[in-house]
Structures are given as structure tokens and as C-alpha cells.
Amino acid sequence: KDRKNNYIYSEGHSPKQKEYLLWKNNYLKFKLSEIKLINYGIYSRINKTNKIFKYYRELFYPNDKKIVTRDILDKLDSLGLAVWFMDDGCYNYSDNTISISTHGFGFENNEIIQKYFEDKWNISCKIRKSFFERYKIYYFIKLNVENTQKFIELIRYYVLEIPTMHYKIGLDNERKQKILSKRKITRGYYYQKNKEKLKQQHKIY
């Protein structure tokens, strides 16, 4: 909130993703500026104050806790999916799949997301879990190879407009070679050492 109790939209990216932020701002038409931080270099930021953000704040945080609902998800088109993925998605070069960082939504909200993809886009996804330290468990969305390609076809047009984001849909061959090379060296040793832990982390629901 600002001093007049309006909600402010603000977003920052590293210099490497400045092109993405400029592309996004072509749709948002917000005020764009650059801020220099002592420890982080220069990054871009867009700021906008508008009464409409009060509506979205209350939609996503009804009890000051972030949630996702089917009503929210149904507002997304392919452009919305592309922005969501470029913000919070990851292309896994080791197995040509994608995952979406939905860790902050809890298991029930991830189930809503899972059903949304199946119903609206005919995309099947799994709910995986990851651990923070020893006790905290988070859940996130994971797509297999076939459904990864379905998803990429939905968002490809928008991602291809931004050369620095092509790596998000598996088009960075240099990155792929580095990951595969590193994985080949460490895979055997790490798996043997953490076999039981890995089985629990990758349990599919």
C-alpha cells in the first residue's frame, strides 16, 4: 500500500532479464525505471498505482495469505500462461520437462492448478514435493515430456519474441550441454548417497 491506501504494483528483474521486462511493459504500459543497488548492480523496475490493484490484492490474498482459485486461473489465456511460466517456470534440460514453482500454494491449491490444466488445456501434470531443511514440505507442478511439448506450443509465440528467454523452452543448447555433462559426472555418486531421500522427494500424487 502507499500513503493513500492504494495498492502499488512493483516488479524487478536482474539486468539479464531487462529485455523481458521491457517486453512485458509493452503490454502493461507502466512507468519503467532503473534503480542501482549497491550489492546487486542495476535492475529494472516497473511501478504503477491504480485502484484495480486493490481488487487483485483481495482476490489473491483474502486473509493476507496467498491463494489460487479456479476463478483466478480461468482468467488466464495463452499470454497469461506465458508470463506465469517465464516468471516462475523452469525447463529441465536433463530430461526435457518443465516444472512450475507453485511451492507457495500448498497441496490443495496445487490440486486446483492440476485440474485446471487438465480441464482447460488437456495437459496432464503431476504434483511433486520438495523439502526445505528437514521438516517443511512444499509442493509444485511437474509436466512429463509429452505434456511439456503441449504446454510449450501454447506459449511459444510469446517466448520467441524475447531472445533472452528462449532458454525457458529448451532452446539453449550451450546450457543443455553443460547440464548434461555435469549430471553425467555427479549422478551416480549423488544417487547412491541420497537414494532414500530422492525416492521421497519424487513421490508422485
mmCIF file of C-alpha atoms in Angstrom:
data_model
loop_
_atom_site.group_PDB
_atom_site.id
_atom_site.type_symbol
_atom_site.label_atom_id
_atom_site.label_comp_id
_atom_site.label_asym_id
_atom_site.label_seq_id
_atom_site.Cartn_x
_atom_site.Cartn_y
_atom_site.Cartn_z
ATOM 1 C CA LYS A 1 0.000 0.000 0.000
ATOM 2 C CA ASP A 2 1.006 3.615 -0.440
ATOM 3 C CA ARG A 3 0.162 6.507 1.881
ATOM 4 C CA LYS A 4 -3.251 6.944 0.262
ATOM 5 C CA ASN A 5 -4.110 3.268 0.878
ATOM 6 C CA ASN A 6 -3.860 2.403 -2.795
ATOM 7 C CA TYR A 7 -2.030 -0.729 -3.847
ATOM 8 C CA ILE A 8 1.145 -0.431 -5.898
ATOM 9 C CA TYR A 9 2.330 -2.934 -8.477
ATOM 10 C CA SER A 10 6.106 -3.183 -8.496
ATOM 11 C CA GLU A 11 8.361 -5.686 -10.219
ATOM 12 C CA GLY A 12 12.115 -6.016 -10.505
ATOM 13 C CA HIS A 13 14.443 -8.185 -12.596
ATOM 14 C CA SER A 14 18.163 -8.641 -12.969
ATOM 15 C CA PRO A 15 19.959 -6.952 -15.899
ATOM 16 C CA LYS A 16 19.896 -10.273 -17.793
ATOM 17 C CA GLN A 17 16.108 -10.120 -17.922
ATOM 18 C CA LYS A 18 15.749 -6.452 -18.784
ATOM 19 C CA GLU A 19 14.595 -7.385 -22.293
ATOM 20 C CA TYR A 20 11.819 -9.498 -20.766
ATOM 21 C CA LEU A 21 10.720 -6.649 -18.529
ATOM 22 C CA LEU A 22 10.622 -4.244 -21.475
ATOM 23 C CA TRP A 23 8.551 -6.762 -23.441
ATOM 24 C CA LYS A 24 6.151 -7.154 -20.525
ATOM 25 C CA ASN A 25 5.855 -3.409 -20.190
ATOM 26 C CA ASN A 26 4.700 -3.188 -23.807
ATOM 27 C CA TYR A 27 1.530 -4.891 -22.619
ATOM 28 C CA LEU A 28 1.272 -3.198 -19.224
ATOM 29 C CA LYS A 29 2.160 0.351 -20.303
ATOM 30 C CA PHE A 30 3.549 1.142 -16.837
ATOM 31 C CA LYS A 31 6.238 3.560 -15.798
ATOM 32 C CA LEU A 32 9.644 1.980 -16.315
ATOM 33 C CA SER A 33 12.751 2.978 -14.408
ATOM 34 C CA GLU A 34 16.140 1.639 -13.402
ATOM 35 C CA ILE A 35 17.466 1.546 -9.872
ATOM 36 C CA LYS A 36 21.040 0.971 -8.798
ATOM 37 C CA LEU A 37 21.559 -1.174 -5.723
ATOM 38 C CA ILE A 38 24.967 -1.371 -4.052
ATOM 39 C CA ASN A 39 25.130 -5.155 -3.809
ATOM 40 C CA TYR A 40 23.039 -6.144 -6.800
ATOM 41 C CA GLY A 41 24.031 -3.824 -9.658
ATOM 42 C CA ILE A 42 21.371 -2.201 -11.826
ATOM 43 C CA TYR A 43 17.989 -3.772 -12.321
ATOM 44 C CA SER A 44 14.786 -2.622 -13.953
ATOM 45 C CA ARG A 45 11.578 -1.880 -12.140
ATOM 46 C CA ILE A 46 8.046 -1.039 -13.186
ATOM 47 C CA ASN A 47 5.747 0.782 -10.827
ATOM 48 C CA LYS A 48 2.080 1.545 -11.092
ATOM 49 C CA THR A 49 -0.545 2.748 -8.619
ATOM 50 C CA ASN A 50 -4.118 2.015 -9.566
ATOM 51 C CA LYS A 51 -7.359 1.221 -7.763
ATOM 52 C CA ILE A 52 -7.677 -2.011 -9.765
ATOM 53 C CA PHE A 53 -4.786 -3.475 -7.768
ATOM 54 C CA LYS A 54 -6.929 -3.391 -4.647
ATOM 55 C CA TYR A 55 -9.294 -5.821 -6.357
ATOM 56 C CA TYR A 56 -6.444 -8.184 -7.299
ATOM 57 C CA ARG A 57 -4.865 -7.930 -3.866
ATOM 58 C CA GLU A 58 -8.112 -9.010 -2.217
ATOM 59 C CA LEU A 59 -8.617 -11.721 -4.838
ATOM 60 C CA PHE A 60 -5.238 -13.350 -4.221
ATOM 61 C CA TYR A 61 -4.872 -12.537 -0.505
ATOM 62 C CA PRO A 62 -8.378 -12.744 1.033
ATOM 63 C CA ASN A 63 -6.963 -13.419 4.515
ATOM 64 C CA ASP A 64 -3.491 -11.988 3.949
ATOM 65 C CA LYS A 65 -2.414 -15.419 2.698
ATOM 66 C CA LYS A 66 -1.822 -16.016 -0.997
ATOM 67 C CA ILE A 67 -4.205 -18.489 -2.606
ATOM 68 C CA VAL A 68 -5.187 -19.612 -6.082
ATOM 69 C CA THR A 69 -8.728 -20.428 -7.156
ATOM 70 C CA ARG A 70 -10.263 -21.843 -10.314
ATOM 71 C CA ASP A 71 -11.881 -18.454 -10.939
ATOM 72 C CA ILE A 72 -8.438 -16.835 -10.966
ATOM 73 C CA LEU A 73 -6.961 -19.487 -13.251
ATOM 74 C CA ASP A 74 -9.840 -19.271 -15.714
ATOM 75 C CA LYS A 75 -8.905 -15.644 -16.370
ATOM 76 C CA LEU A 76 -5.627 -16.772 -17.964
ATOM 77 C CA ASP A 77 -5.177 -17.019 -21.722
ATOM 78 C CA SER A 78 -2.036 -18.208 -23.522
ATOM 79 C CA LEU A 79 -0.347 -14.836 -22.907
ATOM 80 C CA GLY A 80 -1.067 -15.146 -19.191
ATOM 81 C CA LEU A 81 0.364 -18.667 -19.182
ATOM 82 C CA ALA A 82 3.494 -17.434 -20.962
ATOM 83 C CA VAL A 83 4.120 -14.686 -18.401
ATOM 84 C CA TRP A 84 3.419 -17.063 -15.497
ATOM 85 C CA PHE A 85 5.881 -19.583 -16.878
ATOM 86 C CA MET A 86 8.602 -17.081 -17.741
ATOM 87 C CA ASP A 87 8.315 -15.709 -14.201
ATOM 88 C CA ASP A 88 8.018 -18.962 -12.250
ATOM 89 C CA GLY A 89 8.653 -21.847 -14.625
ATOM 90 C CA CYS A 90 11.744 -23.899 -15.331
ATOM 91 C CA TYR A 91 12.789 -26.011 -18.301
ATOM 92 C CA ASN A 92 14.695 -29.067 -17.080
ATOM 93 C CA TYR A 93 17.361 -29.749 -19.695
ATOM 94 C CA SER A 94 18.328 -33.037 -18.103
ATOM 95 C CA ASP A 95 15.014 -34.701 -19.013
ATOM 96 C CA ASN A 96 13.255 -32.193 -21.330
ATOM 97 C CA THR A 97 10.411 -31.498 -18.943
ATOM 98 C CA ILE A 98 9.138 -28.369 -17.262
ATOM 99 C CA SER A 99 8.127 -27.533 -13.728
ATOM 100 C CA ILE A 100 6.312 -24.532 -12.289
ATOM 101 C CA SER A 101 7.229 -23.085 -8.906
ATOM 102 C CA THR A 102 3.883 -23.344 -7.145
ATOM 103 C CA HIS A 103 5.579 -24.055 -3.805
ATOM 104 C CA GLY A 104 3.763 -21.225 -2.030
ATOM 105 C CA PHE A 105 0.248 -22.522 -2.660
ATOM 106 C CA GLY A 106 0.038 -25.696 -0.565
ATOM 107 C CA PHE A 107 -1.152 -29.130 -1.674
ATOM 108 C CA GLU A 108 -4.867 -28.313 -2.075
ATOM 109 C CA ASN A 109 -4.171 -25.278 -4.252
ATOM 110 C CA ASN A 110 -1.792 -27.339 -6.355
ATOM 111 C CA GLU A 111 -4.629 -29.799 -6.889
ATOM 112 C CA ILE A 112 -6.723 -26.912 -8.227
ATOM 113 C CA ILE A 113 -3.923 -25.991 -10.641
ATOM 114 C CA GLN A 114 -3.528 -29.623 -11.682
ATOM 115 C CA LYS A 115 -7.231 -29.966 -12.505
ATOM 116 C CA TYR A 116 -7.263 -26.606 -14.302
ATOM 117 C CA PHE A 117 -4.549 -27.695 -16.734
ATOM 118 C CA GLU A 118 -6.352 -30.966 -17.380
ATOM 119 C CA ASP A 119 -9.814 -29.432 -17.880
ATOM 120 C CA LYS A 120 -8.961 -26.293 -19.843
ATOM 121 C CA TRP A 121 -5.834 -27.204 -21.798
ATOM 122 C CA ASN A 122 -5.885 -31.019 -21.858
ATOM 123 C CA ILE A 123 -2.479 -31.011 -20.192
ATOM 124 C CA SER A 124 -1.759 -33.606 -17.526
ATOM 125 C CA CYS A 125 0.635 -32.710 -14.745
ATOM 126 C CA LYS A 126 1.833 -34.229 -11.505
ATOM 127 C CA ILE A 127 2.205 -32.740 -8.050
ATOM 128 C CA ARG A 128 5.684 -33.265 -6.712
ATOM 129 C CA LYS A 129 7.048 -32.376 -3.310
ATOM 130 C CA SER A 130 10.314 -30.851 -2.193
ATOM 131 C CA PHE A 131 11.799 -30.323 1.232
ATOM 132 C CA PHE A 132 13.048 -27.189 2.920
ATOM 133 C CA GLU A 133 15.604 -28.096 5.547
ATOM 134 C CA ARG A 134 14.273 -31.172 7.347
ATOM 135 C CA TYR A 135 10.666 -30.552 8.270
ATOM 136 C CA LYS A 136 8.989 -28.165 5.803
ATOM 137 C CA ILE A 137 7.400 -29.723 2.709
ATOM 138 C CA TYR A 138 6.419 -27.767 -0.398
ATOM 139 C CA TYR A 139 4.505 -28.887 -3.476
ATOM 140 C CA PHE A 140 4.973 -27.908 -7.111
ATOM 141 C CA ILE A 141 3.724 -28.761 -10.589
ATOM 142 C CA LYS A 142 5.685 -31.013 -12.934
ATOM 143 C CA LEU A 143 4.923 -31.994 -16.566
ATOM 144 C CA ASN A 144 6.270 -35.014 -18.404
ATOM 145 C CA VAL A 145 7.885 -34.796 -21.856
ATOM 146 C CA GLU A 146 4.656 -35.144 -23.851
ATOM 147 C CA ASN A 147 2.732 -32.577 -21.829
ATOM 148 C CA THR A 148 5.743 -30.267 -21.729
ATOM 149 C CA GLN A 149 5.557 -30.039 -25.511
ATOM 150 C CA LYS A 150 1.820 -29.334 -25.364
ATOM 151 C CA PHE A 151 2.431 -26.526 -22.904
ATOM 152 C CA ILE A 152 5.302 -25.049 -24.905
ATOM 153 C CA GLU A 153 3.124 -24.918 -28.022
ATOM 154 C CA LEU A 154 0.660 -22.764 -26.085
ATOM 155 C CA ILE A 155 3.246 -20.166 -25.108
ATOM 156 C CA ARG A 156 5.892 -20.481 -27.855
ATOM 157 C CA TYR A 157 4.723 -17.453 -29.841
ATOM 158 C CA TYR A 158 5.265 -15.091 -26.906
ATOM 159 C CA VAL A 159 8.532 -16.595 -25.669
ATOM 160 C CA LEU A 160 10.073 -16.423 -29.132
ATOM 161 C CA GLU A 161 9.536 -12.654 -29.096
ATOM 162 C CA ILE A 162 12.181 -12.401 -26.342
ATOM 163 C CA PRO A 163 15.568 -13.894 -27.349
ATOM 164 C CA THR A 164 16.945 -13.787 -23.793
ATOM 165 C CA MET A 165 14.061 -16.003 -22.618
ATOM 166 C CA HIS A 166 14.429 -18.738 -25.237
ATOM 167 C CA TYR A 167 16.211 -20.897 -22.672
ATOM 168 C CA LYS A 168 12.872 -21.231 -20.870
ATOM 169 C CA ILE A 169 11.548 -23.528 -23.596
ATOM 170 C CA GLY A 170 14.657 -25.631 -24.170
ATOM 171 C CA LEU A 171 16.359 -23.662 -26.957
ATOM 172 C CA ASP A 172 19.687 -23.008 -25.196
ATOM 173 C CA ASN A 173 21.944 -25.791 -26.477
ATOM 174 C CA GLU A 174 25.004 -24.500 -24.617
ATOM 175 C CA ARG A 175 23.125 -24.663 -21.319
ATOM 176 C CA LYS A 176 21.889 -28.159 -22.146
ATOM 177 C CA GLN A 177 25.390 -29.482 -22.844
ATOM 178 C CA LYS A 178 26.749 -28.055 -19.596
ATOM 179 C CA ILE A 179 23.936 -29.567 -17.554
ATOM 180 C CA LEU A 180 24.190 -32.986 -19.191
ATOM 181 C CA SER A 181 27.958 -33.040 -18.744
ATOM 182 C CA LYS A 182 27.724 -32.137 -15.054
ATOM 183 C CA ARG A 183 24.875 -34.579 -14.492
ATOM 184 C CA LYS A 184 26.853 -37.446 -16.006
ATOM 185 C CA ILE A 185 29.690 -36.902 -13.553
ATOM 186 C CA THR A 186 27.650 -36.455 -10.376
ATOM 187 C CA ARG A 187 24.541 -38.584 -10.994
ATOM 188 C CA GLY A 188 25.893 -41.953 -9.878
ATOM 189 C CA TYR A 189 27.579 -40.757 -6.693
ATOM 190 C CA TYR A 190 24.755 -38.478 -5.574
ATOM 191 C CA TYR A 191 22.033 -41.042 -6.186
ATOM 192 C CA GLN A 192 23.751 -43.726 -4.181
ATOM 193 C CA LYS A 193 24.325 -41.364 -1.280
ATOM 194 C CA ASN A 194 20.776 -39.971 -1.227
ATOM 195 C CA LYS A 195 18.723 -42.863 -2.614
ATOM 196 C CA GLU A 196 16.007 -42.957 0.059
ATOM 197 C CA LYS A 197 15.656 -39.177 0.266
ATOM 198 C CA LEU A 198 15.268 -38.897 -3.504
ATOM 199 C CA LYS A 199 12.555 -41.530 -3.537
ATOM 200 C CA GLN A 200 10.524 -39.474 -1.063
ATOM 201 C CA GLN A 201 11.129 -36.162 -2.856
ATOM 202 C CA HIS A 202 9.952 -37.522 -6.180
ATOM 203 C CA LYS A 203 6.879 -39.340 -4.993
ATOM 204 C CA ILE A 204 4.039 -38.699 -7.439
ATOM 205 C CA TYR A 205 0.500 -37.925 -6.337
#
